[in-house]
PDB file of N, CA, C and O in Angstrom:
ATOM      1  N   VAL A   1     -11.563  -2.846   1.554  1.00  0.00           N
ATOM      2  CA  VAL A   1     -12.175  -3.897   0.932  1.00  0.00           C
ATOM      3  C   VAL A   1     -11.855  -5.132   1.556  1.00  0.00           C
ATOM      4  O   VAL A   1     -10.800  -5.496   1.637  1.00  0.00           O
ATOM      5  N   MET A   2     -12.798  -6.128   2.167  1.00  0.00           N
ATOM      6  CA  MET A   2     -12.512  -7.217   2.628  1.00  0.00           C
ATOM      7  C   MET A   2     -12.302  -8.372   1.589  1.00  0.00           C
ATOM      8  O   MET A   2     -12.949  -8.481   0.727  1.00  0.00           O
ATOM      9  N   ASN A   3     -11.261  -9.023   1.771  1.00  0.00           N
ATOM     10  CA  ASN A   3     -10.709 -10.101   0.667  1.00  0.00           C
ATOM     11  C   ASN A   3     -10.761 -11.334   1.624  1.00  0.00           C
ATOM     12  O   ASN A   3      -9.566 -11.570   2.115  1.00  0.00           O
ATOM     13  N   PRO A   4     -11.798 -12.063   1.802  1.00  0.00           N
ATOM     14  CA  PRO A   4     -11.560 -13.357   2.851  1.00  0.00           C
ATOM     15  C   PRO A   4     -10.803 -14.449   2.246  1.00  0.00           C
ATOM     16  O   PRO A   4      -9.943 -15.090   3.254  1.00  0.00           O
ATOM     17  N   ALA A   5     -10.460 -14.547   0.975  1.00  0.00           N
ATOM     18  CA  ALA A   5      -9.659 -15.621   0.458  1.00  0.00           C
ATOM     19  C   ALA A   5      -8.237 -15.106   0.837  1.00  0.00           C
ATOM     20  O   ALA A   5      -7.504 -15.876   1.207  1.00  0.00           O
ATOM     21  N   ALA A   6      -7.946 -13.979   0.839  1.00  0.00           N
ATOM     22  CA  ALA A   6      -6.535 -13.467   1.038  1.00  0.00           C
ATOM     23  C   ALA A   6      -6.204 -13.198   2.440  1.00  0.00           C
ATOM     24  O   ALA A   6      -5.135 -12.745   2.826  1.00  0.00           O
ATOM     25  N   GLN A   7      -7.385 -13.171   3.172  1.00  0.00           N
ATOM     26  CA  GLN A   7      -7.314 -12.823   4.754  1.00  0.00           C
ATOM     27  C   GLN A   7      -6.775 -11.561   4.947  1.00  0.00           C
ATOM     28  O   GLN A   7      -5.845 -11.382   5.756  1.00  0.00           O
ATOM     29  N   ARG A   8      -7.286 -10.451   4.273  1.00  0.00           N
ATOM     30  CA  ARG A   8      -6.771  -9.031   4.316  1.00  0.00           C
ATOM     31  C   ARG A   8      -8.037  -8.148   4.075  1.00  0.00           C
ATOM     32  O   ARG A   8      -8.912  -8.472   3.382  1.00  0.00           O
ATOM     33  N   CYS A   9      -7.775  -6.816   4.630  1.00  0.00           N
ATOM     34  CA  CYS A   9      -8.709  -6.025   4.350  1.00  0.00           C
ATOM     35  C   CYS A   9      -7.854  -4.752   3.842  1.00  0.00           C
ATOM     36  O   CYS A   9      -6.621  -4.426   4.479  1.00  0.00           O
ATOM     37  N   THR A  10      -8.021  -4.152   2.616  1.00  0.00           N
ATOM     38  CA  THR A  10      -7.550  -3.278   2.160  1.00  0.00           C
ATOM     39  C   THR A  10      -8.232  -1.859   1.993  1.00  0.00           C
ATOM     40  O   THR A  10      -9.440  -1.998   1.563  1.00  0.00           O
ATOM     41  N   MET A  11      -7.661  -0.714   2.372  1.00  0.00           N
ATOM     42  CA  MET A  11      -8.417   0.553   2.541  1.00  0.00           C
ATOM     43  C   MET A  11      -7.644   1.562   1.895  1.00  0.00           C
ATOM     44  O   MET A  11      -6.535   2.027   2.537  1.00  0.00           O
ATOM     45  N   PRO A  12      -8.015   2.199   0.982  1.00  0.00           N
ATOM     46  CA  PRO A  12      -7.432   3.488   0.422  1.00  0.00           C
ATOM     47  C   PRO A  12      -7.713   4.438   1.258  1.00  0.00           C
ATOM     48  O   PRO A  12      -8.974   4.851   1.499  1.00  0.00           O
ATOM     49  N   VAL A  13      -6.572   5.222   2.019  1.00  0.00           N
ATOM     50  CA  VAL A  13      -6.792   6.247   2.935  1.00  0.00           C
ATOM     51  C   VAL A  13      -6.703   7.476   2.529  1.00  0.00           C
ATOM     52  O   VAL A  13      -7.046   8.617   3.271  1.00  0.00           O
ATOM     53  N   TRP A  14      -6.043   7.811   1.265  1.00  0.00           N
ATOM     54  CA  TRP A  14      -5.847   9.183   1.014  1.00  0.00           C
ATOM     55  C   TRP A  14      -5.103   9.299  -0.466  1.00  0.00           C
ATOM     56  O   TRP A  14      -4.573   8.609  -0.951  1.00  0.00           O
ATOM     57  N   ARG A  15      -5.869  10.191  -1.129  1.00  0.00           N
ATOM     58  CA  ARG A  15      -5.371  10.447  -2.433  1.00  0.00           C
ATOM     59  C   ARG A  15      -4.821  11.801  -2.610  1.00  0.00           C
ATOM     60  O   ARG A  15      -5.151  12.682  -2.103  1.00  0.00           O
ATOM     61  N   SER A  16      -3.654  11.806  -3.208  1.00  0.00           N
ATOM     62  CA  SER A  16      -2.840  13.005  -3.550  1.00  0.00           C
ATOM     63  C   SER A  16      -2.829  13.294  -4.894  1.00  0.00           C
ATOM     64  O   SER A  16      -2.744  12.788  -5.709  1.00  0.00           O
ATOM     65  N   ARG A  17      -2.844  14.764  -5.202  1.00  0.00           N
ATOM     66  CA  ARG A  17      -2.704  15.297  -6.314  1.00  0.00           C
ATOM     67  C   ARG A  17      -1.300  15.802  -6.535  1.00  0.00           C
ATOM     68  O   ARG A  17      -1.151  16.116  -7.620  1.00  0.00           O
ATOM     69  N   TRP A  18      -0.593  15.572  -5.700  1.00  0.00           N
ATOM     70  CA  TRP A  18       0.860  15.844  -5.793  1.00  0.00           C
ATOM     71  C   TRP A  18       1.451  14.885  -6.505  1.00  0.00           C
ATOM     72  O   TRP A  18       1.308  13.677  -6.077  1.00  0.00           O
ATOM     73  N   ARG A  19       2.202  15.243  -7.453  1.00  0.00           N
ATOM     74  CA  ARG A  19       3.242  14.186  -8.148  1.00  0.00           C
ATOM     75  C   ARG A  19       4.420  13.687  -7.184  1.00  0.00           C
ATOM     76  O   ARG A  19       4.958  14.471  -6.443  1.00  0.00           O
ATOM     77  N   ILE A  20       4.601  12.342  -6.939  1.00  0.00           N
ATOM     78  CA  ILE A  20       5.473  12.008  -6.159  1.00  0.00           C
ATOM     79  C   ILE A  20       6.507  11.312  -6.833  1.00  0.00           C
ATOM     80  O   ILE A  20       6.284  10.115  -7.471  1.00  0.00           O
ATOM     81  N   CYS A  21       7.682  11.763  -7.047  1.00  0.00           N
ATOM     82  CA  CYS A  21       8.758  11.269  -7.794  1.00  0.00           C
ATOM     83  C   CYS A  21       9.456  10.235  -7.047  1.00  0.00           C
ATOM     84  O   CYS A  21       9.331   9.802  -5.937  1.00  0.00           O
ATOM     85  N   GLN A  22      10.014   9.198  -7.886  1.00  0.00           N
ATOM     86  CA  GLN A  22      10.723   8.025  -7.583  1.00  0.00           C
ATOM     87  C   GLN A  22      11.666   8.161  -6.200  1.00  0.00           C
ATOM     88  O   GLN A  22      11.489   7.387  -5.312  1.00  0.00           O
ATOM     89  N   PRO A  23      12.463   9.207  -6.197  1.00  0.00           N
ATOM     90  CA  PRO A  23      13.357   9.156  -4.989  1.00  0.00           C
ATOM     91  C   PRO A  23      12.604   9.546  -3.819  1.00  0.00           C
ATOM     92  O   PRO A  23      12.981   8.887  -2.618  1.00  0.00           O
ATOM     93  N   ASP A  24      11.536  10.179  -3.609  1.00  0.00           N
ATOM     94  CA  ASP A  24      10.584  10.645  -2.505  1.00  0.00           C
ATOM     95  C   ASP A  24       9.884   9.160  -2.292  1.00  0.00           C
ATOM     96  O   ASP A  24       9.621   9.097  -1.016  1.00  0.00           O
ATOM     97  N   ALA A  25       9.419   8.441  -3.162  1.00  0.00           N
ATOM     98  CA  ALA A  25       8.610   7.282  -3.204  1.00  0.00           C
ATOM     99  C   ALA A  25       9.578   6.203  -2.072  1.00  0.00           C
ATOM    100  O   ALA A  25       8.987   5.620  -1.469  1.00  0.00           O
ATOM    101  N   GLU A  26      10.651   6.402  -2.386  1.00  0.00           N
ATOM    102  CA  GLU A  26      11.557   5.421  -1.605  1.00  0.00           C
ATOM    103  C   GLU A  26      11.825   5.551  -0.249  1.00  0.00           C
ATOM    104  O   GLU A  26      12.071   4.716   0.617  1.00  0.00           O
ATOM    105  N   VAL A  27      11.534   6.915   0.116  1.00  0.00           N
ATOM    106  CA  VAL A  27      11.658   7.104   1.442  1.00  0.00           C
ATOM    107  C   VAL A  27      10.716   7.892   1.947  1.00  0.00           C
ATOM    108  O   VAL A  27      10.738   8.390   3.375  1.00  0.00           O
ATOM    109  N   ILE A  28       9.405   8.024   1.411  1.00  0.00           N
ATOM    110  CA  ILE A  28       8.279   8.582   1.973  1.00  0.00           C
ATOM    111  C   ILE A  28       7.857   8.307   3.417  1.00  0.00           C
ATOM    112  O   ILE A  28       7.181   8.920   4.060  1.00  0.00           O
ATOM    113  N   PHE A  29       8.053   7.091   3.746  1.00  0.00           N
ATOM    114  CA  PHE A  29       7.319   6.468   5.076  1.00  0.00           C
ATOM    115  C   PHE A  29       8.477   6.619   6.264  1.00  0.00           C
ATOM    116  O   PHE A  29       8.294   6.104   7.299  1.00  0.00           O
ATOM    117  N   GLU A  30       9.784   7.265   5.839  1.00  0.00           N
ATOM    118  CA  GLU A  30      10.639   7.449   6.930  1.00  0.00           C
ATOM    119  C   GLU A  30      10.524   8.795   7.547  1.00  0.00           C
ATOM    120  O   GLU A  30       9.821   9.661   7.151  1.00  0.00           O
ATOM    121  N   ARG A  31      10.746   8.714   8.788  1.00  0.00           N
ATOM    122  CA  ARG A  31      10.526   9.757   9.941  1.00  0.00           C
ATOM    123  C   ARG A  31      11.302  11.011   9.300  1.00  0.00           C
ATOM    124  O   ARG A  31      12.550  10.982   9.050  1.00  0.00           O
ATOM    125  N   PHE A  32      10.881  12.199   9.559  1.00  0.00           N
ATOM    126  CA  PHE A  32      11.263  13.556   9.181  1.00  0.00           C
ATOM    127  C   PHE A  32      11.654  13.731   7.747  1.00  0.00           C
ATOM    128  O   PHE A  32      12.295  14.609   7.348  1.00  0.00           O
ATOM    129  N   ARG A  33      11.050  12.838   6.865  1.00  0.00           N
ATOM    130  CA  ARG A  33      11.269  13.041   5.380  1.00  0.00           C
ATOM    131  C   ARG A  33      10.114  13.885   5.019  1.00  0.00           C
ATOM    132  O   ARG A  33       8.882  13.534   5.191  1.00  0.00           O
ATOM    133  N   ARG A  34      10.502  14.719   3.950  1.00  0.00           N
ATOM    134  CA  ARG A  34       9.460  15.491   3.081  1.00  0.00           C
ATOM    135  C   ARG A  34       9.759  15.388   1.862  1.00  0.00           C
ATOM    136  O   ARG A  34      10.974  15.463   1.451  1.00  0.00           O
ATOM    137  N   GLY A  35       8.787  15.480   0.873  1.00  0.00           N
ATOM    138  CA  GLY A  35       8.936  15.256  -0.325  1.00  0.00           C
ATOM    139  C   GLY A  35       9.710  16.645  -0.962  1.00  0.00           C
ATOM    140  O   GLY A  35       9.723  17.774  -0.559  1.00  0.00           O
ATOM    141  N   THR A  36      10.429  16.354  -1.935  1.00  0.00           N
ATOM    142  CA  THR A  36      11.425  17.476  -2.703  1.00  0.00           C
ATOM    143  C   THR A  36      10.546  18.336  -3.165  1.00  0.00           C
ATOM    144  O   THR A  36      11.129  19.645  -3.158  1.00  0.00           O
ATOM    145  N   SER A  37       9.368  18.177  -3.568  1.00  0.00           N
ATOM    146  CA  SER A  37       8.550  19.102  -4.092  1.00  0.00           C
ATOM    147  C   SER A  37       7.904  20.116  -3.107  1.00  0.00           C
ATOM    148  O   SER A  37       7.568  21.095  -3.368  1.00  0.00           O
ATOM    149  N   ARG A  38       7.806  19.458  -1.668  1.00  0.00           N
ATOM    150  CA  ARG A  38       7.470  20.337  -0.628  1.00  0.00           C
ATOM    151  C   ARG A  38       8.476  21.142   0.076  1.00  0.00           C
ATOM    152  O   ARG A  38       8.222  21.952   0.800  1.00  0.00           O
ATOM    153  N   ARG A  39       9.784  20.687  -0.227  1.00  0.00           N
ATOM    154  CA  ARG A  39      10.721  21.497   0.638  1.00  0.00           C
ATOM    155  C   ARG A  39      10.891  22.938   0.239  1.00  0.00           C
ATOM    156  O   ARG A  39      10.882  23.366  -0.885  1.00  0.00           O
ATOM    157  N   GLY A  40      10.926  23.833   1.128  1.00  0.00           N
ATOM    158  CA  GLY A  40      11.019  25.009   0.814  1.00  0.00           C
ATOM    159  C   GLY A  40       9.563  25.950   0.687  1.00  0.00           C
ATOM    160  O   GLY A  40       9.290  27.036   0.627  1.00  0.00           O
ATOM    161  N   ALA A  41       8.600  24.784   0.598  1.00  0.00           N
ATOM    162  CA  ALA A  41       7.219  25.456   0.149  1.00  0.00           C
ATOM    163  C   ALA A  41       6.550  25.906   1.575  1.00  0.00           C
ATOM    164  O   ALA A  41       7.154  25.720   2.746  1.00  0.00           O
ATOM    165  N   ARG A  42       5.560  26.824   1.619  1.00  0.00           N
ATOM    166  CA  ARG A  42       5.181  27.447   2.725  1.00  0.00           C
ATOM    167  C   ARG A  42       4.168  26.533   3.386  1.00  0.00           C
ATOM    168  O   ARG A  42       2.924  26.767   3.336  1.00  0.00           O
ATOM    169  N   THR A  43       4.600  25.327   3.728  1.00  0.00           N
ATOM    170  CA  THR A  43       3.587  24.402   4.389  1.00  0.00           C
ATOM    171  C   THR A  43       4.042  23.882   5.782  1.00  0.00           C
ATOM    172  O   THR A  43       5.256  24.124   6.025  1.00  0.00           O
ATOM    173  N   SER A  44       3.330  23.637   6.651  1.00  0.00           N
ATOM    174  CA  SER A  44       3.791  23.111   7.982  1.00  0.00           C
ATOM    175  C   SER A  44       3.951  21.413   7.862  1.00  0.00           C
ATOM    176  O   SER A  44       3.510  20.894   7.115  1.00  0.00           O
ATOM    177  N   GLY A  45       4.537  21.103   8.971  1.00  0.00           N
ATOM    178  CA  GLY A  45       4.669  19.601   9.033  1.00  0.00           C
ATOM    179  C   GLY A  45       6.184  19.279   9.347  1.00  0.00           C
ATOM    180  O   GLY A  45       7.052  20.007   9.024  1.00  0.00           O
ATOM    181  N   ALA A  46       6.326  18.275  10.159  1.00  0.00           N
ATOM    182  CA  ALA A  46       7.450  17.824  10.389  1.00  0.00           C
ATOM    183  C   ALA A  46       8.227  16.533   9.615  1.00  0.00           C
ATOM    184  O   ALA A  46       9.271  16.017   9.910  1.00  0.00           O
ATOM    185  N   GLY A  47       7.159  15.858   8.831  1.00  0.00           N
ATOM    186  CA  GLY A  47       7.411  14.664   8.146  1.00  0.00           C
ATOM    187  C   GLY A  47       7.429  13.436   8.866  1.00  0.00           C
ATOM    188  O   GLY A  47       8.044  12.333   8.722  1.00  0.00           O
ATOM    189  N   LEU A  48       6.264  13.329   9.836  1.00  0.00           N
ATOM    190  CA  LEU A  48       6.149  12.522  10.729  1.00  0.00           C
ATOM    191  C   LEU A  48       4.870  11.575  10.565  1.00  0.00           C
ATOM    192  O   LEU A  48       4.604  10.573  10.700  1.00  0.00           O
ATOM    193  N   GLY A  49       3.836  12.180   9.649  1.00  0.00           N
ATOM    194  CA  GLY A  49       2.637  11.777   9.470  1.00  0.00           C
ATOM    195  C   GLY A  49       2.526  10.285   8.767  1.00  0.00           C
ATOM    196  O   GLY A  49       2.020   9.473   9.447  1.00  0.00           O
ATOM    197  N   LEU A  50       3.085  10.181   7.829  1.00  0.00           N
ATOM    198  CA  LEU A  50       3.337   8.804   7.126  1.00  0.00           C
ATOM    199  C   LEU A  50       4.123   7.798   7.911  1.00  0.00           C
ATOM    200  O   LEU A  50       3.850   6.463   7.849  1.00  0.00           O
ATOM    201  N   ALA A  51       5.107   8.246   8.607  1.00  0.00           N
ATOM    202  CA  ALA A  51       5.991   7.366   9.349  1.00  0.00           C
ATOM    203  C   ALA A  51       4.979   6.761  10.649  1.00  0.00           C
ATOM    204  O   ALA A  51       5.048   5.655  10.774  1.00  0.00           O
ATOM    205  N   ILE A  52       4.053   7.598  11.029  1.00  0.00           N
ATOM    206  CA  ILE A  52       3.105   7.401  12.244  1.00  0.00           C
ATOM    207  C   ILE A  52       2.299   6.328  11.661  1.00  0.00           C
ATOM    208  O   ILE A  52       1.824   5.259  12.220  1.00  0.00           O
ATOM    209  N   VAL A  53       1.486   6.733  10.433  1.00  0.00           N
ATOM    210  CA  VAL A  53       0.794   5.699   9.775  1.00  0.00           C
ATOM    211  C   VAL A  53       1.272   4.197   9.531  1.00  0.00           C
ATOM    212  O   VAL A  53       0.687   3.124   9.921  1.00  0.00           O
ATOM    213  N   LYS A  54       2.572   4.115   9.039  1.00  0.00           N
ATOM    214  CA  LYS A  54       3.335   3.096   8.842  1.00  0.00           C
ATOM    215  C   LYS A  54       3.433   2.119  10.178  1.00  0.00           C
ATOM    216  O   LYS A  54       3.201   0.999  10.271  1.00  0.00           O
ATOM    217  N   ALA A  55       3.886   2.868  11.239  1.00  0.00           N
ATOM    218  CA  ALA A  55       4.007   2.314  12.480  1.00  0.00           C
ATOM    219  C   ALA A  55       2.841   1.649  13.126  1.00  0.00           C
ATOM    220  O   ALA A  55       2.681   0.566  13.590  1.00  0.00           O
ATOM    221  N   ILE A  56       1.744   2.352  12.781  1.00  0.00           N
ATOM    222  CA  ILE A  56       0.329   1.809  13.385  1.00  0.00           C
ATOM    223  C   ILE A  56      -0.117   0.604  12.519  1.00  0.00           C
ATOM    224  O   ILE A  56      -0.351  -0.430  13.239  1.00  0.00           O
ATOM    225  N   ALA A  57       0.242   0.785  11.162  1.00  0.00           N
ATOM    226  CA  ALA A  57      -0.084  -0.467  10.579  1.00  0.00           C
ATOM    227  C   ALA A  57       0.576  -1.624  10.819  1.00  0.00           C
ATOM    228  O   ALA A  57       0.033  -2.824  10.964  1.00  0.00           O
ATOM    229  N   GLU A  58       2.012  -1.431  11.033  1.00  0.00           N
ATOM    230  CA  GLU A  58       2.787  -2.575  11.366  1.00  0.00           C
ATOM    231  C   GLU A  58       2.553  -3.194  12.769  1.00  0.00           C
ATOM    232  O   GLU A  58       2.813  -4.301  13.045  1.00  0.00           O
ATOM    233  N   GLY A  59       2.179  -2.227  13.753  1.00  0.00           N
ATOM    234  CA  GLY A  59       1.623  -2.838  14.850  1.00  0.00           C
ATOM    235  C   GLY A  59       0.473  -3.596  14.915  1.00  0.00           C
ATOM    236  O   GLY A  59       0.252  -4.255  15.753  1.00  0.00           O
ATOM    237  N   HIS A  60      -0.183  -3.491  13.802  1.00  0.00           N
ATOM    238  CA  HIS A  60      -1.467  -4.252  13.831  1.00  0.00           C
ATOM    239  C   HIS A  60      -1.306  -5.467  12.669  1.00  0.00           C
ATOM    240  O   HIS A  60      -2.056  -5.907  11.929  1.00  0.00           O
ATOM    241  N   HIS A  61      -0.011  -5.726  12.365  1.00  0.00           N
ATOM    242  CA  HIS A  61       0.507  -6.885  11.401  1.00  0.00           C
ATOM    243  C   HIS A  61      -0.046  -6.400  10.110  1.00  0.00           C
ATOM    244  O   HIS A  61      -0.255  -7.373   9.411  1.00  0.00           O
ATOM    245  N   GLY A  62       0.176  -5.158   9.617  1.00  0.00           N
ATOM    246  CA  GLY A  62      -0.230  -4.780   8.397  1.00  0.00           C
ATOM    247  C   GLY A  62       0.863  -3.860   7.692  1.00  0.00           C
ATOM    248  O   GLY A  62       1.994  -3.954   8.176  1.00  0.00           O
ATOM    249  N   ARG A  63       0.321  -3.062   6.720  1.00  0.00           N
ATOM    250  CA  ARG A  63       1.513  -2.376   6.067  1.00  0.00           C
ATOM    251  C   ARG A  63       0.526  -1.128   5.313  1.00  0.00           C
ATOM    252  O   ARG A  63      -0.539  -1.186   5.158  1.00  0.00           O
ATOM    253  N   VAL A  64       1.323  -0.222   4.930  1.00  0.00           N
ATOM    254  CA  VAL A  64       0.737   0.906   4.038  1.00  0.00           C
ATOM    255  C   VAL A  64       1.608   1.000   2.769  1.00  0.00           C
ATOM    256  O   VAL A  64       2.959   0.753   2.784  1.00  0.00           O
ATOM    257  N   GLU A  65       1.084   1.124   1.800  1.00  0.00           N
ATOM    258  CA  GLU A  65       1.661   1.110   0.580  1.00  0.00           C
ATOM    259  C   GLU A  65       1.338   2.559  -0.455  1.00  0.00           C
ATOM    260  O   GLU A  65       0.291   3.086  -0.242  1.00  0.00           O
ATOM    261  N   LEU A  66       2.185   2.958  -1.113  1.00  0.00           N
ATOM    262  CA  LEU A  66       2.099   4.020  -2.147  1.00  0.00           C
ATOM    263  C   LEU A  66       1.814   3.364  -3.261  1.00  0.00           C
ATOM    264  O   LEU A  66       2.500   2.788  -3.904  1.00  0.00           O
ATOM    265  N   ARG A  67       0.594   3.827  -3.995  1.00  0.00           N
ATOM    266  CA  ARG A  67       0.185   3.321  -5.335  1.00  0.00           C
ATOM    267  C   ARG A  67       0.145   4.598  -6.262  1.00  0.00           C
ATOM    268  O   ARG A  67      -0.725   5.451  -5.806  1.00  0.00           O
ATOM    269  N   ARG A  68       0.693   4.587  -7.169  1.00  0.00           N
ATOM    270  CA  ARG A  68       0.654   5.676  -8.276  1.00  0.00           C
ATOM    271  C   ARG A  68      -0.880   5.728  -8.946  1.00  0.00           C
ATOM    272  O   ARG A  68      -1.330   4.552  -9.260  1.00  0.00           O
ATOM    273  N   THR A  69      -1.402   6.788  -9.207  1.00  0.00           N
ATOM    274  CA  THR A  69      -2.490   6.828  -9.967  1.00  0.00           C
ATOM    275  C   THR A  69      -2.460   7.520 -11.178  1.00  0.00           C
ATOM    276  O   THR A  69      -1.321   8.277 -11.481  1.00  0.00           O
ATOM    277  N   GLU A  70      -3.245   7.696 -12.063  1.00  0.00           N
ATOM    278  CA  GLU A  70      -3.180   8.208 -13.330  1.00  0.00           C
ATOM    279  C   GLU A  70      -3.126   9.709 -13.101  1.00  0.00           C
ATOM    280  O   GLU A  70      -3.846  10.104 -12.321  1.00  0.00           O
ATOM    281  N   GLY A  71      -2.526  10.563 -14.009  1.00  0.00           N
ATOM    282  CA  GLY A  71      -2.419  11.904 -13.670  1.00  0.00           C
ATOM    283  C   GLY A  71      -1.287  12.333 -12.858  1.00  0.00           C
ATOM    284  O   GLY A  71      -1.144  13.445 -12.605  1.00  0.00           O
ATOM    285  N   GLY A  72      -0.529  11.416 -12.456  1.00  0.00           N
ATOM    286  CA  GLY A  72       0.368  11.834 -11.540  1.00  0.00           C
ATOM    287  C   GLY A  72       0.466  11.652  -9.971  1.00  0.00           C
ATOM    288  O   GLY A  72       1.387  12.180  -9.283  1.00  0.00           O
ATOM    289  N   GLY A  73      -0.700  11.486  -9.630  1.00  0.00           N
ATOM    290  CA  GLY A  73      -1.117  11.629  -8.115  1.00  0.00           C
ATOM    291  C   GLY A  73      -0.776  10.243  -7.372  1.00  0.00           C
ATOM    292  O   GLY A  73      -0.163   9.322  -8.088  1.00  0.00           O
ATOM    293  N   ALA A  74      -1.013  10.174  -6.084  1.00  0.00           N
ATOM    294  CA  ALA A  74      -1.042   8.840  -5.646  1.00  0.00           C
ATOM    295  C   ALA A  74      -2.086   8.510  -4.716  1.00  0.00           C
ATOM    296  O   ALA A  74      -2.857   9.422  -4.076  1.00  0.00           O
ATOM    297  N   THR A  75      -2.355   7.242  -4.144  1.00  0.00           N
ATOM    298  CA  THR A  75      -3.111   6.754  -3.206  1.00  0.00           C
ATOM    299  C   THR A  75      -2.338   5.999  -2.205  1.00  0.00           C
ATOM    300  O   THR A  75      -1.427   5.178  -2.587  1.00  0.00           O
ATOM    301  N   PHE A  76      -2.527   6.180  -0.842  1.00  0.00           N
ATOM    302  CA  PHE A  76      -1.942   5.519   0.057  1.00  0.00           C
ATOM    303  C   PHE A  76      -2.875   4.536   0.543  1.00  0.00           C
ATOM    304  O   PHE A  76      -4.035   4.907   0.789  1.00  0.00           O
ATOM    305  N   VAL A  77      -2.485   3.205   0.698  1.00  0.00           N
ATOM    306  CA  VAL A  77      -3.399   2.216   0.877  1.00  0.00           C
ATOM    307  C   VAL A  77      -3.044   1.353   2.103  1.00  0.00           C
ATOM    308  O   VAL A  77      -1.897   1.048   2.348  1.00  0.00           O
ATOM    309  N   LEU A  78      -3.793   1.231   3.242  1.00  0.00           N
ATOM    310  CA  LEU A  78      -3.752   0.662   4.195  1.00  0.00           C
ATOM    311  C   LEU A  78      -4.193  -0.879   4.077  1.00  0.00           C
ATOM    312  O   LEU A  78      -5.125  -0.992   3.738  1.00  0.00           O
ATOM    313  N   ILE A  79      -3.087  -1.818   4.507  1.00  0.00           N
ATOM    314  CA  ILE A  79      -3.605  -3.204   4.200  1.00  0.00           C
ATOM    315  C   ILE A  79      -3.450  -3.872   5.466  1.00  0.00           C
ATOM    316  O   ILE A  79      -2.296  -3.814   6.329  1.00  0.00           O
ATOM    317  N   LEU A  80      -4.339  -4.539   6.215  1.00  0.00           N
ATOM    318  CA  LEU A  80      -4.493  -5.340   7.396  1.00  0.00           C
ATOM    319  C   LEU A  80      -4.849  -6.655   7.136  1.00  0.00           C
ATOM    320  O   LEU A  80      -5.627  -6.915   6.547  1.00  0.00           O
ATOM    321  N   GLU A  81      -3.996  -7.518   7.746  1.00  0.00           N
ATOM    322  CA  GLU A  81      -4.270  -8.976   8.025  1.00  0.00           C
ATOM    323  C   GLU A  81      -5.387  -9.127   8.938  1.00  0.00           C
ATOM    324  O   GLU A  81      -5.665  -8.586   9.815  1.00  0.00           O
ATOM    325  N   THR A  82      -6.425 -10.210   8.475  1.00  0.00           N
ATOM    326  CA  THR A  82      -7.368 -10.387   9.248  1.00  0.00           C
ATOM    327  C   THR A  82      -7.228 -11.764   9.787  1.00  0.00           C
ATOM    328  O   THR A  82      -6.663 -12.709   9.282  1.00  0.00           O
ATOM    329  N   ASP A  83      -8.094 -11.869  10.872  1.00  0.00           N
ATOM    330  CA  ASP A  83      -7.999 -13.176  11.443  1.00  0.00           C
ATOM    331  C   ASP A  83      -9.324 -13.961  10.951  1.00  0.00           C
ATOM    332  O   ASP A  83     -10.456 -13.546  11.236  1.00  0.00           O
ATOM    333  N   SER A  84      -9.341 -15.313  10.377  1.00  0.00           N
ATOM    334  CA  SER A  84     -10.233 -16.093   9.918  1.00  0.00           C
ATOM    335  C   SER A  84     -10.644 -17.072  10.839  1.00  0.00           C
ATOM    336  O   SER A  84      -9.950 -17.535  11.578  1.00  0.00           O
TER     337      SER A  84
END
């Protein structure tokens, strides 16, 4: 969603049905971190995906945020500053 007044573009990029607890939310964008609910689960992944998204966003003078949704899920939102 473009917001010319705020000079930014906001894009929800992924909705999760997984509940993300507060301790996980504080470290979710760090490299090699996986949520406590996923530890020991039969899933693959090294805990790099969200760290890469954060690095790319920051490389473009933006950021990525975790926003909680009703029902316990979450939306990851990419926010990029625009040149007016």
